mmCIF file of C-alpha atoms in Angstrom:
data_model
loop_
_atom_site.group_PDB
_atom_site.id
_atom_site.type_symbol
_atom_site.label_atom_id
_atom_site.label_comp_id
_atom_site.label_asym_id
_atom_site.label_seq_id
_atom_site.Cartn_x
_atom_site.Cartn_y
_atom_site.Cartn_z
ATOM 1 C CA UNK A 394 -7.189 39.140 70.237
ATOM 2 C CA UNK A 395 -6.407 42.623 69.021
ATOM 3 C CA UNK A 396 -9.156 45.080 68.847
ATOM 4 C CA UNK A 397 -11.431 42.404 71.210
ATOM 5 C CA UNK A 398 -12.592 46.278 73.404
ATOM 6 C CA UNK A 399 -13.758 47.585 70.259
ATOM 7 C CA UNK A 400 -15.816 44.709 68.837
ATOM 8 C CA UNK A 401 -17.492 44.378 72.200
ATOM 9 C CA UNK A 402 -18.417 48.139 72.306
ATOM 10 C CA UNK A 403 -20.262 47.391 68.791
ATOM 11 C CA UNK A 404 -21.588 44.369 69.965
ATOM 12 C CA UNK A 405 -23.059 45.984 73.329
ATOM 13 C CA UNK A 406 -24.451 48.923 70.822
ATOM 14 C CA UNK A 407 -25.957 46.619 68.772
ATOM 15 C CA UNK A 408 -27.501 44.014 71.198
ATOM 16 C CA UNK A 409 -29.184 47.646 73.126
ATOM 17 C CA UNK A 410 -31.066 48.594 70.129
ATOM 18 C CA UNK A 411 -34.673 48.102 69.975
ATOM 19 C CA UNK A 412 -34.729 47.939 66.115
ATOM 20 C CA UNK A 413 -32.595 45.196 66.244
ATOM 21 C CA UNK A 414 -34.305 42.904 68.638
ATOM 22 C CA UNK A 415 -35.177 40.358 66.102
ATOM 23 C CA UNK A 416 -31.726 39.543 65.287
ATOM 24 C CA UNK A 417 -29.062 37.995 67.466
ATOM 25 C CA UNK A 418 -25.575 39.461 67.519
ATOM 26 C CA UNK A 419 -22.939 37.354 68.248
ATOM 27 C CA UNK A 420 -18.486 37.759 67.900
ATOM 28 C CA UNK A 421 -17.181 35.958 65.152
ATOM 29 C CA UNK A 422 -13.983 35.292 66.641
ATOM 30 C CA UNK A 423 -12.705 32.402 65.499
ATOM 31 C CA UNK A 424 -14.469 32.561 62.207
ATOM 32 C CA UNK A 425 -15.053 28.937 61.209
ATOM 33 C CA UNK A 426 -17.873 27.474 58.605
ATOM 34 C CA UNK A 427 -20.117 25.085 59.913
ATOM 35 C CA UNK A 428 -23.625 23.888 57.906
ATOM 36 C CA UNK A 429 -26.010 24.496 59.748
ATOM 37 C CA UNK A 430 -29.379 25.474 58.361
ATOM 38 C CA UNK A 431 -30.050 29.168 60.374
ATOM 39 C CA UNK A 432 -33.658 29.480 61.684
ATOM 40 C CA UNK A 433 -33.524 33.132 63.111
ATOM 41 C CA UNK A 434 -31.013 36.127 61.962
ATOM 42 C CA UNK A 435 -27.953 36.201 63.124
ATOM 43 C CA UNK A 436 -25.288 38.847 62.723
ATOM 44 C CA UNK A 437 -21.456 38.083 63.121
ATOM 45 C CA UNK A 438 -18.614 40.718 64.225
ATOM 46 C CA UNK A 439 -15.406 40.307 63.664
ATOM 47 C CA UNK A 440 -11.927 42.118 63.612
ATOM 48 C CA UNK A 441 -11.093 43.100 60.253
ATOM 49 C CA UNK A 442 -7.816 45.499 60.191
ATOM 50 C CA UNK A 443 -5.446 47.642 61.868
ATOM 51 C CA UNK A 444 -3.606 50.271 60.517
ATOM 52 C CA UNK A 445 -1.125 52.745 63.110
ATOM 53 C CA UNK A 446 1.433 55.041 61.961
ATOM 54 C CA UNK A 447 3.278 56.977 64.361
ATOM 55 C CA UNK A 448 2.688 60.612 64.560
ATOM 56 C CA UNK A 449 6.577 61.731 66.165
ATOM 57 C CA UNK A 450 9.632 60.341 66.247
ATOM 58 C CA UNK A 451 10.396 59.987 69.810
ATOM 59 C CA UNK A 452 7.269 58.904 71.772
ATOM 60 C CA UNK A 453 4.693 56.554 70.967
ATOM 61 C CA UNK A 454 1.703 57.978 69.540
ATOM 62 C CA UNK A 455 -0.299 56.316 66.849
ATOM 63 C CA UNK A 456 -2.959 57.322 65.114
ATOM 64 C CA UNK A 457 -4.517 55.287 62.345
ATOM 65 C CA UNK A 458 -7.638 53.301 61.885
ATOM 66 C CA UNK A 459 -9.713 50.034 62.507
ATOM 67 C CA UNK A 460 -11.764 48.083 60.554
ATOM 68 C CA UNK A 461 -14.383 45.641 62.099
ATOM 69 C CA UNK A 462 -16.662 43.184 59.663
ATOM 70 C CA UNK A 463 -20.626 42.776 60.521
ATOM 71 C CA UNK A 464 -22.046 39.913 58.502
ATOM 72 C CA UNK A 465 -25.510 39.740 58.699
ATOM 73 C CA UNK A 466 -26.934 36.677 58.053
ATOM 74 C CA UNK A 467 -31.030 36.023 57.164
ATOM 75 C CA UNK A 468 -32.546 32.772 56.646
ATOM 76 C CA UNK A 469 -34.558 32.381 53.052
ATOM 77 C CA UNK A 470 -38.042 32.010 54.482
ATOM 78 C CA UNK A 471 -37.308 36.043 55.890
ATOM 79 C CA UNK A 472 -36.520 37.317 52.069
ATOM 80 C CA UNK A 473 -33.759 39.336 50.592
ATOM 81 C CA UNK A 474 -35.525 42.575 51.456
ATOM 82 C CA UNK A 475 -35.308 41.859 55.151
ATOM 83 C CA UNK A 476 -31.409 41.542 54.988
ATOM 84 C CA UNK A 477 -31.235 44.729 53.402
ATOM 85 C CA UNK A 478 -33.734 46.482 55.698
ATOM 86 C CA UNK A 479 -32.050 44.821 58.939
ATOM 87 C CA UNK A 480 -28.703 45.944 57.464
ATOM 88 C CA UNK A 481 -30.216 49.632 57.221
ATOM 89 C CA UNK A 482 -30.665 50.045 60.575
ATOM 90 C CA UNK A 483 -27.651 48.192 61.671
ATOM 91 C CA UNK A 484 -25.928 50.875 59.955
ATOM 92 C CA UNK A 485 -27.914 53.478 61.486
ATOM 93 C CA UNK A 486 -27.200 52.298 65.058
ATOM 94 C CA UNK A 487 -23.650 52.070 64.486
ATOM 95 C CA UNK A 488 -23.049 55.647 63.126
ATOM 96 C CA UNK A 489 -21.572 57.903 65.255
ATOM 97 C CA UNK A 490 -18.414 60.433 64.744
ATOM 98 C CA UNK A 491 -15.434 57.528 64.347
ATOM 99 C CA UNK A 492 -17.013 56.199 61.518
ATOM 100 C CA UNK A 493 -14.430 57.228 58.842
ATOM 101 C CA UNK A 494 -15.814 54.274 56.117
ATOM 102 C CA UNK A 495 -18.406 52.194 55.216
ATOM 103 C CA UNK A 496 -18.266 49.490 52.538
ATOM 104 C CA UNK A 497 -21.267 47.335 52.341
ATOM 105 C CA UNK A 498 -21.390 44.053 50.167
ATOM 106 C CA UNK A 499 -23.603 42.780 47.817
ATOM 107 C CA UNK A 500 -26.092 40.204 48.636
ATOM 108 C CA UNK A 501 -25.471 36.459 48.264
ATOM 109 C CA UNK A 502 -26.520 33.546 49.051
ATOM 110 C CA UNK A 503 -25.486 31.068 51.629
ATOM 111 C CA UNK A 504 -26.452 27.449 50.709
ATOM 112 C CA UNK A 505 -25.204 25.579 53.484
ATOM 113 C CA UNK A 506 -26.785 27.993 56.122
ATOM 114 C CA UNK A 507 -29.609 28.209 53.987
ATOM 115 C CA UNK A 508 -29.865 32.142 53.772
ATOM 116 C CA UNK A 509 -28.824 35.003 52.570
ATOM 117 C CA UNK A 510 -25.639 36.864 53.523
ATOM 118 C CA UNK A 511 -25.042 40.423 53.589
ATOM 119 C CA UNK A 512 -21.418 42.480 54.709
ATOM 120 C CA UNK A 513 -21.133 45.729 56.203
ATOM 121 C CA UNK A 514 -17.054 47.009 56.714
ATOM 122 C CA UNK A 515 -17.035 49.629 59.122
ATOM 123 C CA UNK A 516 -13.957 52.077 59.648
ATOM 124 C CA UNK A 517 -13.399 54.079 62.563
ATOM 125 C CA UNK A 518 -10.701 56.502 63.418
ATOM 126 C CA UNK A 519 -7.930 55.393 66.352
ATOM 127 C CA UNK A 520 -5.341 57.314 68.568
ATOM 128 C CA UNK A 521 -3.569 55.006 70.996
ATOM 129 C CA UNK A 522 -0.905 55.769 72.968
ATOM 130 C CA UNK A 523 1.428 53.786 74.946
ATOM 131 C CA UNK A 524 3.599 55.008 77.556
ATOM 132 C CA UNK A 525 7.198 54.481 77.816
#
């Protein structure tokens, strides 16, 4: 699955925090809904977009950028201010100099799952290069 390296480096970041320890990370990959009532927080990361160009005609240099999606997922019995504080410091331990974007969603509601749901977008630079 395309950028599977750079989901796992998040992941790893994430699951090393010590702010974070009361949440379990897990990849989202394949995304697929399932009711089931959550009983601890759970955060989801996914693949969200590529986007290369080429930067010369002749060789194969890309630059561009990468999106990856970190839903964050809190059961009811927590409260809506615990999604956004455990998205606050999500954020915070993700930061670092690749980060070109960040949107972050509303809060909502997830009645199957029971809990609320919260999305950050992160968007990090990319150079790749492949050799001919």
């Amino acid at each position: 699955m395309y950028l599977d390296n750079e989901t796992d480096e998040l992941l790893n970041i994430l699951k090393s925090s010590e702010k974070l320890n009361n949440i379990n990370f897990i990849k989202a990959c394949p995304y697929a809904k399932k009711p089931t009532k959550l009983l601890k927080k759970v955060c989801t990361l996914a693949p969200a977009e590529l986007d290369l160009e080429s930067v010369s005609v002749d060789n194969e240099n890309f630059y561009g950028k990468y999106a990856v999606d970190v839903d964050l997922f809190v059961p009811y019995e927590f409260g809506s201010p615990a999604a956004f504080d455990d998205m606050e410091n999500i954020v915070r331990c993700i930061m670092n100099e690749r980060v070109c974007a960040i949107k972050l969603s509303s809060i909502s509601r997830e009645p199957s799952a029971e809990c609320y749901k919260i999305r950050a977008t992160f968007t990090f630079s990319l150079a790749y290069s492949k050799e001919a």
